[in-house]
Tab-separated table of C-alpha atoms and ligand atoms in Angstrom:
chain	number	residue	atom	x	y	z
A	1	MET	CA	1.052	-46.460	0.667
A	2	ASN	CA	1.663	-49.017	3.342
A	3	VAL	CA	-1.719	-50.167	4.598
A	4	PRO	CA	-2.825	-53.717	5.465
A	5	ARG	CA	-5.324	-54.967	2.884
A	6	MET	CA	-8.496	-56.969	3.237
A	7	SER	CA	-7.321	-59.271	0.433
A	8	GLU	CA	-4.342	-60.339	2.581
A	9	GLN	CA	-6.389	-61.332	5.634
A	10	SER	CA	-7.846	-64.722	6.389
A	11	LEU	CA	-11.486	-64.038	7.075
A	12	GLY	CA	-12.967	-67.534	7.384
A	13	GLY	CA	-15.137	-67.849	10.477
A	14	GLN	CA	-14.063	-64.383	11.643
A	15	ARG	CA	-16.372	-61.553	12.631
A	16	VAL	CA	-15.559	-59.070	9.893
A	17	MET	CA	-16.812	-55.515	10.408
A	18	ILE	CA	-16.805	-53.404	7.244
A	19	ARG	CA	-17.243	-49.609	7.234
A	20	LEU	CA	-18.956	-48.778	3.950
A	21	ASP	CA	-20.393	-45.676	2.392
A	22	LEU	CA	-24.082	-46.559	2.039
A	23	ASN	CA	-25.140	-42.933	2.290
A	24	VAL	CA	-27.588	-43.052	-0.620
A	25	PRO	CA	-30.476	-40.766	-1.538
A	26	LEU	CA	-33.884	-42.031	-0.379
A	27	LYS	CA	-37.293	-41.201	-1.757
A	28	ASN	CA	-40.607	-42.247	-0.183
A	29	GLY	CA	-38.791	-44.675	2.088
A	30	ALA	CA	-36.931	-46.464	-0.726
A	31	VAL	CA	-33.464	-46.206	-2.252
A	32	ALA	CA	-33.541	-43.641	-5.082
A	33	SER	CA	-30.056	-44.304	-6.472
A	34	ASP	CA	-28.093	-47.449	-5.653
A	35	THR	CA	-24.739	-46.656	-7.295
A	36	ARG	CA	-22.974	-46.565	-3.927
A	37	ILE	CA	-24.642	-49.779	-2.766
A	38	ARG	CA	-23.622	-51.633	-5.922
A	39	ALA	CA	-20.044	-50.428	-5.509
A	40	THR	CA	-19.817	-52.255	-2.168
A	41	LEU	CA	-20.976	-55.676	-3.423
A	42	PRO	CA	-17.508	-57.057	-4.341
A	43	THR	CA	-16.227	-56.193	-0.856
A	44	ILE	CA	-19.131	-57.912	0.877
A	45	ARG	CA	-18.816	-60.943	-1.409
A	46	MET	CA	-15.084	-61.173	-0.678
A	47	ALA	CA	-15.967	-61.662	2.987
A	48	LEU	CA	-18.874	-64.029	2.314
A	49	GLU	CA	-16.843	-66.233	-0.008
A	50	GLN	CA	-14.519	-66.930	2.907
A	51	ASN	CA	-17.480	-67.675	5.153
A	52	ALA	CA	-16.997	-64.688	7.413
A	53	ALA	CA	-19.669	-63.369	9.756
A	54	VAL	CA	-20.234	-60.008	8.107
A	55	ILE	CA	-21.125	-56.856	10.064
A	56	LEU	CA	-21.688	-53.736	7.976
A	57	LEU	CA	-21.458	-50.139	9.198
A	58	SER	CA	-22.432	-46.913	7.457
A	59	HIS	CA	-23.757	-43.445	8.089
A	60	LEU	CA	-26.802	-41.990	6.357
A	61	GLY	CA	-27.400	-38.255	6.184
A	62	ARG	CA	-26.836	-35.952	9.105
A	63	PRO	CA	-29.097	-36.975	12.015
A	64	THR	CA	-28.796	-35.410	15.443
A	65	GLU	CA	-26.238	-37.495	17.286
A	66	GLY	CA	-27.580	-39.617	20.136
A	67	GLU	CA	-31.139	-39.760	18.781
A	68	TYR	CA	-32.919	-42.367	16.691
A	69	ASP	CA	-34.683	-40.701	13.763
A	70	GLU	CA	-36.620	-42.887	11.351
A	71	GLN	CA	-35.926	-40.716	8.313
A	72	PHE	CA	-32.214	-41.509	8.708
A	73	SER	CA	-32.729	-45.237	9.267
A	74	LEU	CA	-30.731	-47.650	7.104
A	75	ARG	CA	-33.743	-50.004	6.885
A	76	PRO	CA	-34.452	-49.264	3.177
A	77	VAL	CA	-30.759	-49.801	2.456
A	78	ALA	CA	-30.766	-53.188	4.233
A	79	LEU	CA	-33.743	-54.288	2.119
A	80	HIS	CA	-32.196	-53.095	-1.119
A	81	LEU	CA	-28.808	-54.599	-0.328
A	82	GLY	CA	-30.475	-57.915	0.464
A	83	GLU	CA	-32.101	-57.926	-2.976
A	84	LEU	CA	-28.799	-57.177	-4.713
A	85	LEU	CA	-26.959	-59.847	-2.730
A	86	ASP	CA	-29.824	-62.291	-3.082
A	87	ALA	CA	-29.496	-63.020	0.617
A	88	PRO	CA	-31.198	-61.521	3.636
A	89	VAL	CA	-29.455	-58.551	5.259
A	90	ARG	CA	-30.682	-58.157	8.803
A	91	LEU	CA	-30.804	-54.610	10.194
A	92	VAL	CA	-29.611	-54.465	13.813
A	93	THR	CA	-30.996	-51.495	15.705
A	94	ASP	CA	-29.287	-51.910	19.083
A	95	TRP	CA	-25.890	-53.244	18.267
A	96	LEU	CA	-23.281	-51.680	20.524
A	97	ASP	CA	-23.671	-54.217	23.332
A	98	GLY	CA	-23.303	-57.250	21.098
A	99	ILE	CA	-24.433	-58.667	17.766
A	100	ASP	CA	-25.625	-62.169	17.029
A	101	VAL	CA	-24.155	-63.041	13.649
A	102	SER	CA	-23.086	-66.405	12.242
A	103	PRO	CA	-20.521	-67.221	9.547
A	104	GLY	CA	-22.040	-66.711	6.097
A	105	GLU	CA	-24.550	-64.173	7.416
A	106	VAL	CA	-24.688	-60.410	6.724
A	107	VAL	CA	-26.027	-57.869	9.188
A	108	LEU	CA	-26.228	-54.113	8.776
A	109	CYS	CA	-25.902	-52.007	11.897
A	110	GLU	CA	-28.238	-49.036	12.170
A	111	ASN	CA	-26.807	-45.591	11.230
A	112	VAL	CA	-23.494	-45.037	13.041
A	113	ARG	CA	-24.417	-41.376	13.444
A	114	PHE	CA	-27.213	-42.311	15.886
A	115	ASN	CA	-24.452	-43.087	18.391
A	116	LYS	CA	-23.242	-40.372	20.727
A	117	GLY	CA	-19.521	-39.918	20.290
A	118	GLU	CA	-19.359	-40.908	16.609
A	119	LYS	CA	-18.300	-37.472	15.394
A	120	SER	CA	-15.935	-36.784	18.270
A	121	ASN	CA	-14.185	-40.134	17.718
A	122	ASP	CA	-15.003	-41.045	21.315
A	123	GLU	CA	-12.703	-43.717	22.739
A	124	THR	CA	-15.384	-45.655	24.651
A	125	LEU	CA	-17.612	-45.840	21.591
A	126	SER	CA	-14.680	-46.814	19.374
A	127	ARG	CA	-13.692	-49.612	21.772
A	128	GLN	CA	-17.298	-50.869	21.884
A	129	MET	CA	-17.272	-51.172	18.095
A	130	ALA	CA	-13.860	-52.805	18.079
A	131	ASP	CA	-15.053	-55.417	20.599
A	132	LEU	CA	-17.699	-56.578	18.115
A	133	CYS	CA	-15.203	-57.786	15.510
A	134	ASP	CA	-12.050	-59.772	14.828
A	135	VAL	CA	-11.184	-57.849	11.674
A	136	PHE	CA	-12.138	-54.260	10.865
A	137	VAL	CA	-12.204	-53.243	7.202
A	138	MET	CA	-12.266	-49.564	6.231
A	139	ASP	CA	-13.767	-49.254	2.760
A	140	ALA	CA	-15.441	-45.824	2.764
A	141	PHE	CA	-13.143	-43.386	0.984
A	142	GLY	CA	-15.750	-40.604	1.146
A	143	THR	CA	-15.444	-40.460	4.946
A	144	ALA	CA	-11.709	-41.189	5.208
A	145	HIS	CA	-10.990	-37.487	5.799
A	146	ARG	CA	-12.991	-37.597	9.002
A	147	ALA	CA	-11.537	-38.977	12.211
A	148	GLN	CA	-14.697	-40.475	13.653
A	149	ALA	CA	-15.437	-43.522	15.788
A	150	SER	CA	-16.547	-45.728	12.868
A	151	THR	CA	-13.746	-44.649	10.520
A	152	HIS	CA	-10.757	-44.037	12.768
A	153	GLY	CA	-11.277	-44.965	16.433
A	154	VAL	CA	-12.498	-48.498	15.704
A	155	ALA	CA	-9.480	-49.052	13.426
A	156	GLN	CA	-7.216	-48.137	16.313
A	157	TYR	CA	-8.667	-50.709	18.723
A	158	ALA	CA	-9.841	-53.587	16.498
A	159	PRO	CA	-7.679	-56.746	16.733
A	160	VAL	CA	-6.877	-56.363	13.012
A	161	ALA	CA	-7.607	-53.307	10.834
A	162	CYS	CA	-7.188	-53.116	7.084
A	163	ALA	CA	-8.255	-51.300	3.917
A	164	GLY	CA	-10.997	-52.682	1.702
A	165	PRO	CA	-10.693	-52.920	-2.094
A	166	LEU	CA	-12.657	-49.726	-2.854
A	167	LEU	CA	-10.465	-47.658	-0.575
A	168	VAL	CA	-7.324	-49.267	-1.998
A	169	SER	CA	-8.320	-48.511	-5.596
A	170	GLU	CA	-9.101	-44.873	-4.754
A	171	LEU	CA	-5.781	-44.405	-3.011
A	172	GLU	CA	-3.837	-46.126	-5.782
A	173	ALA	CA	-5.418	-43.979	-8.492
A	174	LEU	CA	-4.896	-40.770	-6.562
A	175	ASN	CA	-1.314	-41.656	-5.676
A	176	LYS	CA	-0.620	-42.432	-9.310
A	177	ALA	CA	-1.863	-38.997	-10.297
A	178	MET	CA	-0.172	-37.107	-7.506
A	179	ALA	CA	3.006	-38.886	-6.418
A	180	GLU	CA	4.975	-39.277	-9.649
A	181	PRO	CA	2.671	-37.917	-12.298
A	182	ALA	CA	3.369	-37.929	-16.024
A	183	ARG	CA	4.047	-34.294	-16.980
A	184	PRO	CA	2.827	-31.803	-17.808
A	185	VAL	CA	0.247	-31.935	-15.049
A	186	VAL	CA	-2.802	-29.766	-15.701
A	187	ALA	CA	-5.293	-29.122	-12.923
A	188	ILE	CA	-8.738	-27.649	-13.441
A	189	VAL	CA	-10.288	-26.091	-10.375
A	190	GLY	CA	-13.734	-24.601	-10.839
A	191	GLY	CA	-16.853	-24.191	-8.769
A	192	SER	CA	-18.319	-21.308	-6.956
A	193	LYS	CA	-15.917	-19.992	-4.344
A	194	VAL	CA	-12.173	-19.549	-3.870
A	195	SER	CA	-12.720	-19.560	-0.102
A	196	THR	CA	-13.815	-23.213	-0.077
A	197	LYS	CA	-10.867	-24.267	-2.220
A	198	LEU	CA	-8.081	-21.867	-1.278
A	199	THR	CA	-5.866	-24.543	0.246
A	200	VAL	CA	-6.428	-26.829	-2.750
A	201	LEU	CA	-5.506	-24.012	-5.128
A	202	ASP	CA	-2.421	-23.218	-3.079
A	203	SER	CA	-1.110	-26.763	-2.970
A	204	LEU	CA	-1.964	-27.487	-6.617
A	205	SER	CA	-0.302	-24.281	-7.777
A	206	ASP	CA	2.921	-25.579	-6.209
A	207	MET	CA	2.639	-28.976	-7.770
A	208	VAL	CA	1.137	-28.740	-11.234
A	209	ASP	CA	2.455	-27.162	-14.424
A	210	GLN	CA	-0.727	-25.406	-15.440
A	211	LEU	CA	-3.669	-24.498	-13.261
A	212	ILE	CA	-6.897	-23.748	-15.087
A	213	VAL	CA	-9.329	-21.860	-12.884
A	214	GLY	CA	-13.005	-21.688	-13.735
A	215	GLY	CA	-16.384	-20.698	-12.356
A	216	GLY	CA	-16.694	-18.191	-9.561
A	217	ILE	CA	-13.083	-18.980	-8.695
A	218	ALA	CA	-11.935	-17.681	-12.082
A	219	ASN	CA	-13.837	-14.456	-11.436
A	220	THR	CA	-11.616	-13.708	-8.457
A	221	PHE	CA	-8.538	-14.309	-10.634
A	222	ILE	CA	-10.014	-12.135	-13.409
A	223	ALA	CA	-10.460	-9.361	-10.840
A	224	ALA	CA	-6.876	-9.953	-9.658
A	225	ALA	CA	-5.706	-9.436	-13.247
A	226	GLY	CA	-7.287	-5.992	-13.089
A	227	HIS	CA	-10.547	-6.538	-14.960
A	228	ASP	CA	-13.984	-5.371	-13.944
A	229	VAL	CA	-16.174	-8.395	-13.141
A	230	GLY	CA	-19.453	-6.465	-12.871
A	231	GLU	CA	-21.989	-8.278	-10.703
A	232	SER	CA	-20.166	-11.622	-10.918
A	233	LEU	CA	-19.762	-13.898	-7.924
A	234	TYR	CA	-16.232	-13.173	-6.734
A	235	GLU	CA	-14.425	-12.685	-3.454
A	236	ALA	CA	-12.818	-9.282	-3.071
A	237	ASP	CA	-10.941	-10.303	0.076
A	238	LEU	CA	-9.190	-13.129	-1.784
A	239	VAL	CA	-7.965	-11.064	-4.735
A	240	GLY	CA	-4.641	-10.720	-2.893
A	241	ASP	CA	-4.270	-14.493	-2.623
A	242	ALA	CA	-5.112	-14.854	-6.306
A	243	LYS	CA	-2.428	-12.286	-7.213
A	244	ARG	CA	0.116	-14.075	-5.045
A	245	MET	CA	-0.583	-17.398	-6.787
A	246	MET	CA	-0.433	-15.862	-10.254
A	247	LEU	CA	2.911	-14.195	-9.477
A	248	ALA	CA	4.676	-17.100	-7.751
A	249	SER	CA	7.574	-17.726	-10.096
A	250	ALA	CA	8.109	-21.346	-9.098
A	251	GLY	CA	4.412	-22.131	-9.235
A	252	ALA	CA	2.040	-23.148	-11.960
A	253	GLU	CA	1.060	-21.041	-14.915
A	254	ILE	CA	-2.466	-19.763	-14.171
A	255	PRO	CA	-4.039	-18.494	-17.384
A	256	VAL	CA	-6.773	-15.848	-17.238
A	257	PRO	CA	-9.736	-16.360	-19.613
A	258	GLU	CA	-9.597	-14.132	-22.699
A	259	ASP	CA	-13.338	-14.303	-23.289
A	260	VAL	CA	-16.298	-15.016	-21.025
A	261	VAL	CA	-20.029	-15.730	-21.222
A	262	VAL	CA	-22.152	-13.158	-19.412
A	263	ALA	CA	-25.810	-12.510	-18.595
A	264	VAL	CA	-27.683	-10.085	-16.367
A	265	GLU	CA	-29.159	-12.864	-14.242
A	266	VAL	CA	-28.685	-16.553	-13.486
A	267	SER	CA	-31.797	-18.092	-15.001
A	268	GLU	CA	-32.916	-20.573	-17.643
A	269	SER	CA	-34.408	-17.764	-19.687
A	270	ALA	CA	-31.555	-15.263	-19.438
A	271	PRO	CA	-30.000	-14.494	-22.822
A	272	SER	CA	-26.226	-14.995	-22.790
A	273	GLN	CA	-23.475	-13.093	-24.598
A	274	VAL	CA	-19.812	-13.704	-25.239
A	275	ARG	CA	-17.496	-10.818	-24.326
A	276	PRO	CA	-13.775	-10.207	-24.236
A	277	VAL	CA	-12.772	-10.424	-20.572
A	278	ASP	CA	-12.022	-6.671	-20.389
A	279	GLN	CA	-15.485	-5.658	-21.646
A	280	VAL	CA	-17.807	-6.999	-18.953
A	281	GLU	CA	-20.473	-4.412	-18.124
A	282	SER	CA	-21.258	-3.319	-14.615
A	283	ASP	CA	-24.681	-5.041	-14.485
A	284	GLU	CA	-23.427	-8.353	-15.934
A	285	LEU	CA	-22.374	-11.624	-14.344
A	286	ILE	CA	-19.662	-13.897	-15.720
A	287	LEU	CA	-21.225	-17.361	-15.816
A	288	ASP	CA	-18.889	-19.366	-18.065
A	289	ILE	CA	-15.591	-19.224	-19.927
A	290	GLY	CA	-15.910	-18.133	-23.549
A	291	PRO	CA	-15.364	-20.343	-26.613
A	292	LYS	CA	-11.851	-19.036	-27.421
A	293	THR	CA	-10.742	-19.665	-23.867
A	294	ALA	CA	-12.335	-23.120	-23.894
A	295	GLU	CA	-10.416	-23.956	-27.104
A	296	ARG	CA	-7.149	-22.786	-25.570
A	297	TYR	CA	-7.749	-24.877	-22.459
A	298	ALA	CA	-8.711	-27.874	-24.597
A	299	GLU	CA	-5.302	-27.632	-26.315
A	300	MET	CA	-3.543	-27.584	-22.948
A	301	LEU	CA	-5.520	-30.672	-21.901
A	302	ALA	CA	-4.699	-32.490	-25.142
A	303	ALA	CA	-0.983	-31.999	-24.405
A	304	ALA	CA	-1.226	-33.019	-20.724
A	305	GLY	CA	0.342	-36.121	-19.171
A	306	THR	CA	-1.899	-35.973	-16.117
A	307	ILE	CA	-5.166	-34.118	-15.522
A	308	VAL	CA	-6.780	-33.442	-12.155
A	309	TRP	CA	-10.271	-31.958	-12.255
A	310	ASN	CA	-12.489	-30.571	-9.538
A	311	GLY	CA	-15.264	-28.073	-10.161
A	312	PRO	CA	-17.265	-27.049	-13.242
A	313	VAL	CA	-15.998	-23.955	-15.065
A	314	GLY	CA	-19.444	-22.393	-15.408
A	315	VAL	CA	-23.044	-22.607	-14.222
A	316	PHE	CA	-23.400	-25.787	-16.295
A	317	GLU	CA	-26.803	-26.616	-14.788
A	318	ILE	CA	-28.191	-24.019	-17.232
A	319	ASP	CA	-27.380	-24.919	-20.829
A	320	GLN	CA	-26.374	-21.474	-22.090
A	321	PHE	CA	-23.692	-21.369	-19.371
A	322	GLY	CA	-22.557	-24.975	-19.848
A	323	GLY	CA	-20.547	-24.691	-23.071
A	324	GLY	CA	-17.197	-24.231	-21.325
A	325	THR	CA	-17.689	-27.194	-18.999
A	326	GLU	CA	-18.889	-29.327	-21.922
A	327	ARG	CA	-15.807	-28.448	-24.018
A	328	ILE	CA	-13.506	-29.181	-21.055
A	329	ALA	CA	-15.303	-32.471	-20.347
A	330	HIS	CA	-14.741	-33.652	-23.914
A	331	ALA	CA	-11.138	-32.437	-23.917
A	332	VAL	CA	-10.399	-34.396	-20.738
A	333	ALA	CA	-12.144	-37.477	-22.147
A	334	ASP	CA	-10.274	-37.217	-25.478
A	335	SER	CA	-6.863	-36.595	-23.909
A	336	ASP	CA	-4.321	-39.425	-23.602
A	337	ALA	CA	-3.473	-38.112	-20.128
A	338	PHE	CA	-4.186	-40.082	-16.964
A	339	SER	CA	-7.225	-38.162	-15.751
A	340	ILE	CA	-8.881	-38.048	-12.351
A	341	ALA	CA	-12.008	-36.123	-11.479
A	342	GLY	CA	-13.933	-35.695	-8.249
A	343	GLY	CA	-16.544	-33.525	-6.545
A	344	GLY	CA	-20.322	-33.784	-6.392
A	345	ASP	CA	-21.082	-31.213	-9.074
A	346	THR	CA	-18.128	-32.264	-11.207
A	347	LEU	CA	-19.512	-35.809	-11.331
A	348	ALA	CA	-22.927	-34.422	-12.289
A	349	ALA	CA	-21.266	-32.487	-15.140
A	350	LEU	CA	-19.390	-35.594	-16.364
A	351	ASP	CA	-22.708	-37.429	-16.433
A	352	LYS	CA	-24.530	-34.607	-18.174
A	353	TYR	CA	-21.967	-34.565	-20.980
A	354	GLY	CA	-21.736	-38.355	-21.174
A	355	VAL	CA	-17.986	-38.699	-20.560
A	356	THR	CA	-17.863	-40.446	-17.159
A	357	ASP	CA	-16.655	-43.708	-18.707
A	358	ARG	CA	-13.790	-41.972	-20.500
A	359	ILE	CA	-12.170	-40.450	-17.425
A	360	SER	CA	-9.316	-42.637	-16.135
A	361	TYR	CA	-10.494	-42.439	-12.565
A	362	VAL	CA	-13.614	-40.874	-11.089
A	363	SER	CA	-13.240	-40.383	-7.359
A	364	THR	CA	-16.236	-41.081	-5.140
A	365	GLY	CA	-15.159	-38.734	-2.363
A	366	GLY	CA	-15.987	-35.018	-2.418
A	367	GLY	CA	-14.332	-33.659	0.714
A	368	ALA	CA	-11.881	-36.565	0.923
A	369	PHE	CA	-10.817	-36.007	-2.702
A	370	LEU	CA	-10.156	-32.316	-2.037
A	371	GLU	CA	-8.177	-33.040	1.125
A	372	PHE	CA	-6.094	-35.581	-0.755
A	373	LEU	CA	-5.343	-32.936	-3.378
A	374	GLU	CA	-4.332	-30.587	-0.584
A	375	GLY	CA	-1.590	-33.069	0.215
A	376	LYS	CA	-3.110	-34.067	3.551
A	377	THR	CA	-2.943	-37.597	4.836
A	378	LEU	CA	-6.505	-38.711	5.413
A	379	PRO	CA	-6.923	-39.571	9.128
A	380	ALA	CA	-8.573	-42.950	8.544
A	381	VAL	CA	-5.773	-43.907	6.158
A	382	ALA	CA	-3.124	-42.650	8.568
A	383	MET	CA	-4.582	-44.954	11.224
A	384	LEU	CA	-4.354	-47.966	8.903
A	385	GLU	CA	-0.740	-47.038	8.093
A	386	GLN	CA	-0.041	-46.856	11.801
A	387	ARG	CA	-1.542	-50.326	12.256
A	388	ALA	CA	0.679	-51.629	9.450
A	389	THR	CA	3.864	-50.517	11.169
A	390	GLY	CA	2.778	-51.759	14.572
B	401	LIG	P1	-17.807	-29.655	-6.817
B	401	LIG	O1	-19.076	-30.092	-6.139
B	401	LIG	O2	-17.555	-30.437	-8.066
B	401	LIG	O3	-16.625	-29.620	-5.879
B	401	LIG	P2	-18.468	-26.873	-6.428
B	401	LIG	O4	-19.538	-27.268	-5.475
B	401	LIG	O5	-17.283	-26.188	-5.882
B	401	LIG	O6	-18.033	-28.140	-7.317
B	401	LIG	O7	-19.068	-25.860	-7.510
B	401	LIG	C1	-20.164	-26.150	-8.339
B	401	LIG	C2	-21.070	-24.974	-8.480
B	401	LIG	O8	-20.396	-23.815	-8.938
B	401	LIG	C3	-22.137	-25.266	-9.506
B	401	LIG	O9	-23.397	-25.310	-8.862
B	401	LIG	C4	-22.051	-24.104	-10.487
B	401	LIG	O10	-23.313	-23.612	-10.887
B	401	LIG	C5	-21.303	-23.047	-9.698
B	401	LIG	N1	-20.613	-22.105	-10.582
B	401	LIG	C6	-19.802	-22.407	-11.597
B	401	LIG	N2	-19.411	-21.295	-12.249
B	401	LIG	C7	-19.990	-20.252	-11.621
B	401	LIG	C8	-19.983	-18.833	-11.832
B	401	LIG	N3	-19.287	-18.277	-12.824
B	401	LIG	N4	-20.710	-18.075	-10.996
B	401	LIG	C9	-21.431	-18.648	-10.006
B	401	LIG	N5	-21.466	-19.963	-9.746
B	401	LIG	C10	-20.768	-20.770	-10.547
B	402	LIG	MG1	-20.484	-29.051	-4.930
């Protein structure tokens, strides 16, 4: 990974523009969870300690491009950030034509997605942003898979462009897991649909030693193995792809669950039953892996050198369908393997089962994490690499 780093730049007196991920949940006009804001503090302090003039950029939600919309304003974030930094953070509403900012000061530009051309990575908009700074720092891993004006275009035209410490630590952890991983490598891919993760499954099945599938994804593989999945969520049109992956001789071993947890509906009150995988009834849904299967997977995870996890293996939001995900979560936490996990619902599951702190690396990026696993170079990172080589 050859990207210029923020830590190598001299920032004193410079106008330093930092693209952060301050896309936090809001409730009644205030910040409801500030995990993402806290994560950015070391980066901002790194710039302030060198007496830089600090200009922060972020998106918030999905507003209509080209329109100001108060519910997507970063104003509550500016207030909250100011409290955490113990210094005022001025929100700048109209910022594209110039920003007044002095060394030692922090300003937050209003939502980048209010600007027309953000999503399309418009050159004029990107150049306008680049003109506002001496150094551009990309530090938002969660948006690094998008080539947009504030993540990619500005990095192309800024006098200097580099990676911030959060982005660097994400990339280092992911490279460690994927480039020369300790073997055996075990991947767990769960969640609802094969269709959203087909390319991830394909690339992981080429790379890892064992691929544990769970959730609705497993149902498609169970069907591919010739079993009746009843009313389960599965994708008939992808059974062929599942068969192909299971057969590929050079690819990963993809075990099929031997037992499953079923119910006749997805609800808090639905009684659950454990069944051998070949005895699912026509009115039943498979909502979790069974205890024998979970034990077998836990043994594979205990023996792993590297573990990559995306997607819960059952409908863990409801306790009677969460046993498989809970067992897997503890097995990953207990394993000596280098473990990485990512994905919105996966992170919620880690939290629910209290193991977040025992995973080697928890990725903050949902889509970006998946694209990295697919073996793609993230566009914003590719741009920084390009800047490194001239
Ligand atoms: P992530 O956000 O970690 O990438 P996904 O969004 O792909 O994960 O999948 C998570 C969702 O998959 C959860 O809401 C969970 O309830 C659902 N899910 C898991 N197992 C099943 C199943 N057997 N049938 C239907 N949905 C499932
Ligand atoms: Mg999800």
